JSON list of C-alpha atoms in Angstrom, two decimals:
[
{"chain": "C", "resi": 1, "resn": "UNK", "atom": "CA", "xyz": [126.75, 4.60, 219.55]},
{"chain": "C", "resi": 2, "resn": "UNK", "atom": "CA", "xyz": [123.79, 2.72, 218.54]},
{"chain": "C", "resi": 3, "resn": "UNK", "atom": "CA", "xyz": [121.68, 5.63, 217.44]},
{"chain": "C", "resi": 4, "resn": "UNK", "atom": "CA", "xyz": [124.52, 6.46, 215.39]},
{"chain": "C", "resi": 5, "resn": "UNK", "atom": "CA", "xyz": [124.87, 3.13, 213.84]},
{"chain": "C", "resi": 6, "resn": "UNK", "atom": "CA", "xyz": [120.33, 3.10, 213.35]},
{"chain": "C", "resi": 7, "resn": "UNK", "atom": "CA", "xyz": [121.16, 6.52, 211.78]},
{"chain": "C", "resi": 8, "resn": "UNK", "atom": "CA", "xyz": [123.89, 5.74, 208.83]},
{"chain": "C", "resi": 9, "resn": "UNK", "atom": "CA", "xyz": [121.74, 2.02, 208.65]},
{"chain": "C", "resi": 10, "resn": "UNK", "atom": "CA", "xyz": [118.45, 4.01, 207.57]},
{"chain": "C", "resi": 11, "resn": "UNK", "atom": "CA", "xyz": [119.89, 6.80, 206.01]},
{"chain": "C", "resi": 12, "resn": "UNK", "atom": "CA", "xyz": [121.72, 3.73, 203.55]},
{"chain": "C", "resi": 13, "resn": "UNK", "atom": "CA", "xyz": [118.16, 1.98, 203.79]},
{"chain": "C", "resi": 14, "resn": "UNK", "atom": "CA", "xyz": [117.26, 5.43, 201.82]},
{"chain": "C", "resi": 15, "resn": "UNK", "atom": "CA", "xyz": [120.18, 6.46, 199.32]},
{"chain": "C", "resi": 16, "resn": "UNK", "atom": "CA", "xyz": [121.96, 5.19, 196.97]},
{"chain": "C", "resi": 17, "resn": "UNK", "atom": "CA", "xyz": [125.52, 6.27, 195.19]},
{"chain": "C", "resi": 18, "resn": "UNK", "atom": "CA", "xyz": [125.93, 6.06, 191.53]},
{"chain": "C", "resi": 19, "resn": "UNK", "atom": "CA", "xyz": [128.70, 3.53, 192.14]},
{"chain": "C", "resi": 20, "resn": "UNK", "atom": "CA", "xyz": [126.27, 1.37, 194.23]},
{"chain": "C", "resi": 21, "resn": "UNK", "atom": "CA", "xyz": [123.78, 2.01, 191.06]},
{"chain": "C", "resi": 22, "resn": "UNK", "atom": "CA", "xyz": [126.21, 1.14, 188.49]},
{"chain": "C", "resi": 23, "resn": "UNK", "atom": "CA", "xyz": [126.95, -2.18, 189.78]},
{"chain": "C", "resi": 24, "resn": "UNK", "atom": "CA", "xyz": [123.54, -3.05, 190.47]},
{"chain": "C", "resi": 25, "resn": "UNK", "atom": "CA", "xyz": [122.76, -2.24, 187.11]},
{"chain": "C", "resi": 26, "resn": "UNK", "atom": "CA", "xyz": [125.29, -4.14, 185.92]},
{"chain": "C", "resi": 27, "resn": "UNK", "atom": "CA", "xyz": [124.89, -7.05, 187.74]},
{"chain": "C", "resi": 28, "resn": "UNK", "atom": "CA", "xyz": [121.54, -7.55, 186.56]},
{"chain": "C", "resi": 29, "resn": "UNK", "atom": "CA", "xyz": [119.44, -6.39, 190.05]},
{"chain": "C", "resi": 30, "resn": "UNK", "atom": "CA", "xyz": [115.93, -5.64, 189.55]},
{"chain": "C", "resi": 31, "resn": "UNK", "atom": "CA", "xyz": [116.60, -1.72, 189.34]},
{"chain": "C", "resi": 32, "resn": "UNK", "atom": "CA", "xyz": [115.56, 0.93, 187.55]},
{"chain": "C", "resi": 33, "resn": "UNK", "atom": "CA", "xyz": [117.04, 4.42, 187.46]},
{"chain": "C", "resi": 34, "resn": "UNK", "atom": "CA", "xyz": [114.08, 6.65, 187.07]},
{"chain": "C", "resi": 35, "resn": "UNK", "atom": "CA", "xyz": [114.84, 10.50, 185.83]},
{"chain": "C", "resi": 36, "resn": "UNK", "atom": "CA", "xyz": [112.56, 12.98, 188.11]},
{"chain": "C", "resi": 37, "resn": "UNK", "atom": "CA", "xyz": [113.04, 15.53, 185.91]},
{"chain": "C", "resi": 38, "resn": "UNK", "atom": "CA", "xyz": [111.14, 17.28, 183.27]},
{"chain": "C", "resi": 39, "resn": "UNK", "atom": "CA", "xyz": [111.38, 15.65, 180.31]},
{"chain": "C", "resi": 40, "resn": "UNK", "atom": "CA", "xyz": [113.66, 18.40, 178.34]},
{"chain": "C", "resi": 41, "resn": "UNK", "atom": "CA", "xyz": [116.00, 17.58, 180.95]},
{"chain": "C", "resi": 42, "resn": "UNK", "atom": "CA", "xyz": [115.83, 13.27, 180.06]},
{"chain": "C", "resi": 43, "resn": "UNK", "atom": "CA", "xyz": [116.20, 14.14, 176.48]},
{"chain": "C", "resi": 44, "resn": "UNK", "atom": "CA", "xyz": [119.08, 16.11, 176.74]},
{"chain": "C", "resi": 45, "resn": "UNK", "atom": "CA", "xyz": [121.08, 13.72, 178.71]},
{"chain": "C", "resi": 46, "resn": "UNK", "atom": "CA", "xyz": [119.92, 10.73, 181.00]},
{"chain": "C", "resi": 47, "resn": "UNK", "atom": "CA", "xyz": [121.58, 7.72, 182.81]},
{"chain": "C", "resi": 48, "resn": "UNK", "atom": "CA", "xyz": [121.55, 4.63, 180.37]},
{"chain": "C", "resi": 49, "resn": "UNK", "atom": "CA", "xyz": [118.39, 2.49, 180.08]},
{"chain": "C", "resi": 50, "resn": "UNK", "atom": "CA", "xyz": [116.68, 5.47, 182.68]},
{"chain": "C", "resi": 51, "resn": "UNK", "atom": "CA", "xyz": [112.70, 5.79, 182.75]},
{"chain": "C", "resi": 52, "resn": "UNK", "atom": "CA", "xyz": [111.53, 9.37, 182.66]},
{"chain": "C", "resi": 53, "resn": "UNK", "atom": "CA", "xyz": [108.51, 10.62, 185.06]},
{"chain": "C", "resi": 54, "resn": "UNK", "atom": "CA", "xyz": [108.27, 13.80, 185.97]},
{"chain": "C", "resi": 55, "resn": "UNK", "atom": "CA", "xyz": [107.86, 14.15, 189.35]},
{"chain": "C", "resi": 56, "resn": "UNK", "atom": "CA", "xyz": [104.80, 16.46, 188.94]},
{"chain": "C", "resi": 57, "resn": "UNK", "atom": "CA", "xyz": [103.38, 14.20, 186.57]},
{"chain": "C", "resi": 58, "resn": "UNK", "atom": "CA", "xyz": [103.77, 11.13, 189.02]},
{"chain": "C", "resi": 59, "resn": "UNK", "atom": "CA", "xyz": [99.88, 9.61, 189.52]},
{"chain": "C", "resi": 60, "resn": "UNK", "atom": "CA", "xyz": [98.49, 5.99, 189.56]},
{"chain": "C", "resi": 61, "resn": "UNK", "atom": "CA", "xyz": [97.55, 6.31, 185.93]},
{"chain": "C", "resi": 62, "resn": "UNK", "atom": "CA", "xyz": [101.12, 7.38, 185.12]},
{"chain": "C", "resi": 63, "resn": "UNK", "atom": "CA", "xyz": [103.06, 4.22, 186.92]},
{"chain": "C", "resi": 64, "resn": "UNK", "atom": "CA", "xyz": [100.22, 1.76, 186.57]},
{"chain": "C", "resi": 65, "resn": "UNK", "atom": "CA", "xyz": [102.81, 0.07, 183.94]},
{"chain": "C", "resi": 66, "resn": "UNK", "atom": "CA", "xyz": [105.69, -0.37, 186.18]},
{"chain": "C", "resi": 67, "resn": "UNK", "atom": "CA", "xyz": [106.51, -3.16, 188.47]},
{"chain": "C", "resi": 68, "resn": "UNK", "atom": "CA", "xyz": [106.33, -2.93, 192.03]},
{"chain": "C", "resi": 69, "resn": "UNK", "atom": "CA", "xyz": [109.48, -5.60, 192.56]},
{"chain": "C", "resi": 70, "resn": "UNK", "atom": "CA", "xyz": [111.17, -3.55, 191.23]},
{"chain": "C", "resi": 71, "resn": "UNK", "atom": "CA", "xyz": [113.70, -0.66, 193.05]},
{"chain": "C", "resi": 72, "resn": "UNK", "atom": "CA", "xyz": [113.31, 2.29, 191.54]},
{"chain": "C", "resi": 73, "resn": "UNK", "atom": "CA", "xyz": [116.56, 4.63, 191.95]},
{"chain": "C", "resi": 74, "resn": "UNK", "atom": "CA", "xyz": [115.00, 8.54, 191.56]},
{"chain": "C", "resi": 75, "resn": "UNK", "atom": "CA", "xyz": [117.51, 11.04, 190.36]},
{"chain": "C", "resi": 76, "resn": "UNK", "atom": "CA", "xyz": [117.93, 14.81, 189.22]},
{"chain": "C", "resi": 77, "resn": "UNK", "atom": "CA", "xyz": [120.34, 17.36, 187.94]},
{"chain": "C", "resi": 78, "resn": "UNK", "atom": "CA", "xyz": [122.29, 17.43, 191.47]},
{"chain": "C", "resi": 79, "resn": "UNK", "atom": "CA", "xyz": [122.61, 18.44, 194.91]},
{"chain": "C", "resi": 80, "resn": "UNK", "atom": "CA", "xyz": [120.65, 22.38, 193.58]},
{"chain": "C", "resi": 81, "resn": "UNK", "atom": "CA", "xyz": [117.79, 20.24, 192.84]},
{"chain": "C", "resi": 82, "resn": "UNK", "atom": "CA", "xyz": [114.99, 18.56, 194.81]},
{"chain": "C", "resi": 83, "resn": "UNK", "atom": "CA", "xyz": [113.01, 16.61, 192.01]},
{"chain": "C", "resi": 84, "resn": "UNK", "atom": "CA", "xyz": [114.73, 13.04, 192.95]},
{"chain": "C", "resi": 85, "resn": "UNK", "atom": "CA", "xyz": [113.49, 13.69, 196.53]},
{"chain": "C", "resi": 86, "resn": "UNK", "atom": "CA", "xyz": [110.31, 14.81, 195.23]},
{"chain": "C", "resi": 87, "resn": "UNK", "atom": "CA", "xyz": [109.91, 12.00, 193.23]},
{"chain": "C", "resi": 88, "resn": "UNK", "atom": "CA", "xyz": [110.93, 9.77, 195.81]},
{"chain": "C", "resi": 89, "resn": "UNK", "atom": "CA", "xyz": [107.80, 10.57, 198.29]},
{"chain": "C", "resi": 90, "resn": "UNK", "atom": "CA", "xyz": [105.66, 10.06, 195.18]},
{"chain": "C", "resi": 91, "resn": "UNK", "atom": "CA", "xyz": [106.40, 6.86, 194.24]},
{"chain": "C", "resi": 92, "resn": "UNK", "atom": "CA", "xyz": [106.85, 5.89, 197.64]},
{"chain": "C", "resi": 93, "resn": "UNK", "atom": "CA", "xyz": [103.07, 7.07, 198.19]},
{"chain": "C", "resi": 94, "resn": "UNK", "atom": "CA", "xyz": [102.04, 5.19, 195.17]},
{"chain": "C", "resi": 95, "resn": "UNK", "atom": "CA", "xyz": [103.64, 2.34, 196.97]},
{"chain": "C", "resi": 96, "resn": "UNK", "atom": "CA", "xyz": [106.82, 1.59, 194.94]},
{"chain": "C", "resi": 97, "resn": "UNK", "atom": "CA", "xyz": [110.60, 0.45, 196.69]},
{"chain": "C", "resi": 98, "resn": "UNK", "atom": "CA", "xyz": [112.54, 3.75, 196.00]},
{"chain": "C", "resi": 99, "resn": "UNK", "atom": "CA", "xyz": [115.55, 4.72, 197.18]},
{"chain": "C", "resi": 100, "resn": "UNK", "atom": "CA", "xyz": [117.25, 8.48, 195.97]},
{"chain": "C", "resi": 101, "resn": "UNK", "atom": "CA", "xyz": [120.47, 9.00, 194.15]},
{"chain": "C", "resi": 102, "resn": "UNK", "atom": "CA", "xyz": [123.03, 10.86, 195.87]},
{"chain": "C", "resi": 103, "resn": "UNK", "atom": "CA", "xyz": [124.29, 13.29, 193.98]},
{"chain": "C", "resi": 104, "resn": "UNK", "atom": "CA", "xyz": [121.97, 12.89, 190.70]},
{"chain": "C", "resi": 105, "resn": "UNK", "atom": "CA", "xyz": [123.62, 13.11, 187.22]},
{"chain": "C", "resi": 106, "resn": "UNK", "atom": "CA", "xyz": [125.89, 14.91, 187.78]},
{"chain": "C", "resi": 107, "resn": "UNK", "atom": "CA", "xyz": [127.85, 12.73, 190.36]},
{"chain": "C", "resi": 108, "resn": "UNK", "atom": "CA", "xyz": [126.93, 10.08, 187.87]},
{"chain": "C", "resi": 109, "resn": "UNK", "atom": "CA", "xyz": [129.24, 11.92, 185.56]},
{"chain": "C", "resi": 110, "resn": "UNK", "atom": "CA", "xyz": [131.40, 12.98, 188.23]},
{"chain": "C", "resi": 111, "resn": "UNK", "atom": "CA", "xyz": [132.28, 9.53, 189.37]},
{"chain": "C", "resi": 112, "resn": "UNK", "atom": "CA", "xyz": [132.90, 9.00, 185.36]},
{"chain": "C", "resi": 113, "resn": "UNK", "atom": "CA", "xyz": [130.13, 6.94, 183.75]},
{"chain": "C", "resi": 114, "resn": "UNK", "atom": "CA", "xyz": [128.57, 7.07, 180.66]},
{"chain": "C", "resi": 115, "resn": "UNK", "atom": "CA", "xyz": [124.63, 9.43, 180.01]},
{"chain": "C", "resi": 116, "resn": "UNK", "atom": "CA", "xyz": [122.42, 9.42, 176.69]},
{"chain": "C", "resi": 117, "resn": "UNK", "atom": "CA", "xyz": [120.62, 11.95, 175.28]},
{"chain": "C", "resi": 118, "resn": "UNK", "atom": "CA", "xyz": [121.28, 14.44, 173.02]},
{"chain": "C", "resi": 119, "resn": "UNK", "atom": "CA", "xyz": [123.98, 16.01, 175.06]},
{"chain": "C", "resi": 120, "resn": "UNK", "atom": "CA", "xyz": [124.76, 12.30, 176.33]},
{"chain": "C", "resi": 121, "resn": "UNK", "atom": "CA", "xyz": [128.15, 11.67, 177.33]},
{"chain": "C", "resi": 122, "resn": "UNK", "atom": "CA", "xyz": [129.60, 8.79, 175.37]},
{"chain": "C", "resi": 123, "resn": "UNK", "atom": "CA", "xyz": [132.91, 8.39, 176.67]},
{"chain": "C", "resi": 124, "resn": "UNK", "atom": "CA", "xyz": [132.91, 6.64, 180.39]},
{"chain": "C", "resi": 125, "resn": "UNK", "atom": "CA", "xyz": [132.27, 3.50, 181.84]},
{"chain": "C", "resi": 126, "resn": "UNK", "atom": "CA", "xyz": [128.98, 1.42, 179.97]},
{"chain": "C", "resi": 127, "resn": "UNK", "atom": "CA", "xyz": [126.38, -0.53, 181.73]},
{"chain": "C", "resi": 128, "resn": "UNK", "atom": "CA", "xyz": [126.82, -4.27, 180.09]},
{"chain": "C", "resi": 129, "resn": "UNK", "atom": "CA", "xyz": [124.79, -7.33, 180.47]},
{"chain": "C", "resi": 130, "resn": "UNK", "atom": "CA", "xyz": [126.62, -10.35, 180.86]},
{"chain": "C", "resi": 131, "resn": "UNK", "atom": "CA", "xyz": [123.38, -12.61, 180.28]}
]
């Protein structure tokens, strides 16, 4: 039982739900969604307040802006896309705190939040700052 319970403690050390991000984006935690995708895919629809890096465009020159406090939640279309995970090993190699989204935007939607973009979806629930 207790290399079960060191199993679902790292893989939760790893991943992250879009209900665990909403609420830490809500409640103000120093996290940052960060869109793996190309960046076609951020315009046309993105989690609110998201970063865009692509993960093949992930370098020390392209992240020498961002703080390294800082969690940084990777995401991509879904489950029949790798680019979160991808990005995830790159910033984790450029030494950032990462975890992955489960899921990606799509079980963002799923779970019934809001996205912006072009094709953003308006209707769901908002991340608000109570400062």
């Amino acid at each position: 039982m207790e290399e079960q319970i060191k199993f679902y403690e790292h893989k939760l050390a790893f991943e992250m739900d879009p209900s665990d991000l909403f609420d830490a984006l809500n409640n103000g935690e120093k996290v940052i969604a960060l869109d793996a995708r190309k960046t076609f895919g951020f315009e046309a629809e993105h989690i609110p307040n998201a970063i865009n890096i692509p993960h093949r465009e992930m370098s020390a020159e392209t992240t020498k802006h961002l703080d390294k406090d800082i969690l940084y939640v990777t995401y991509c279309d879904g489950i029949g896309c790798n680019a979160s995970t991808k990005g995830a090993l790159n910033m984790t190699k450029l030494g950032f705190k990462v975890k992955e989204l489960i899921g990606g935007i799509e079980w963002w939607k799923f779970d019934g939040y809001a996205t912006e973009g072009a094709k953003g979806v308006k209707e769901g629930l908002k991340i608000e700052c109570a400062c």
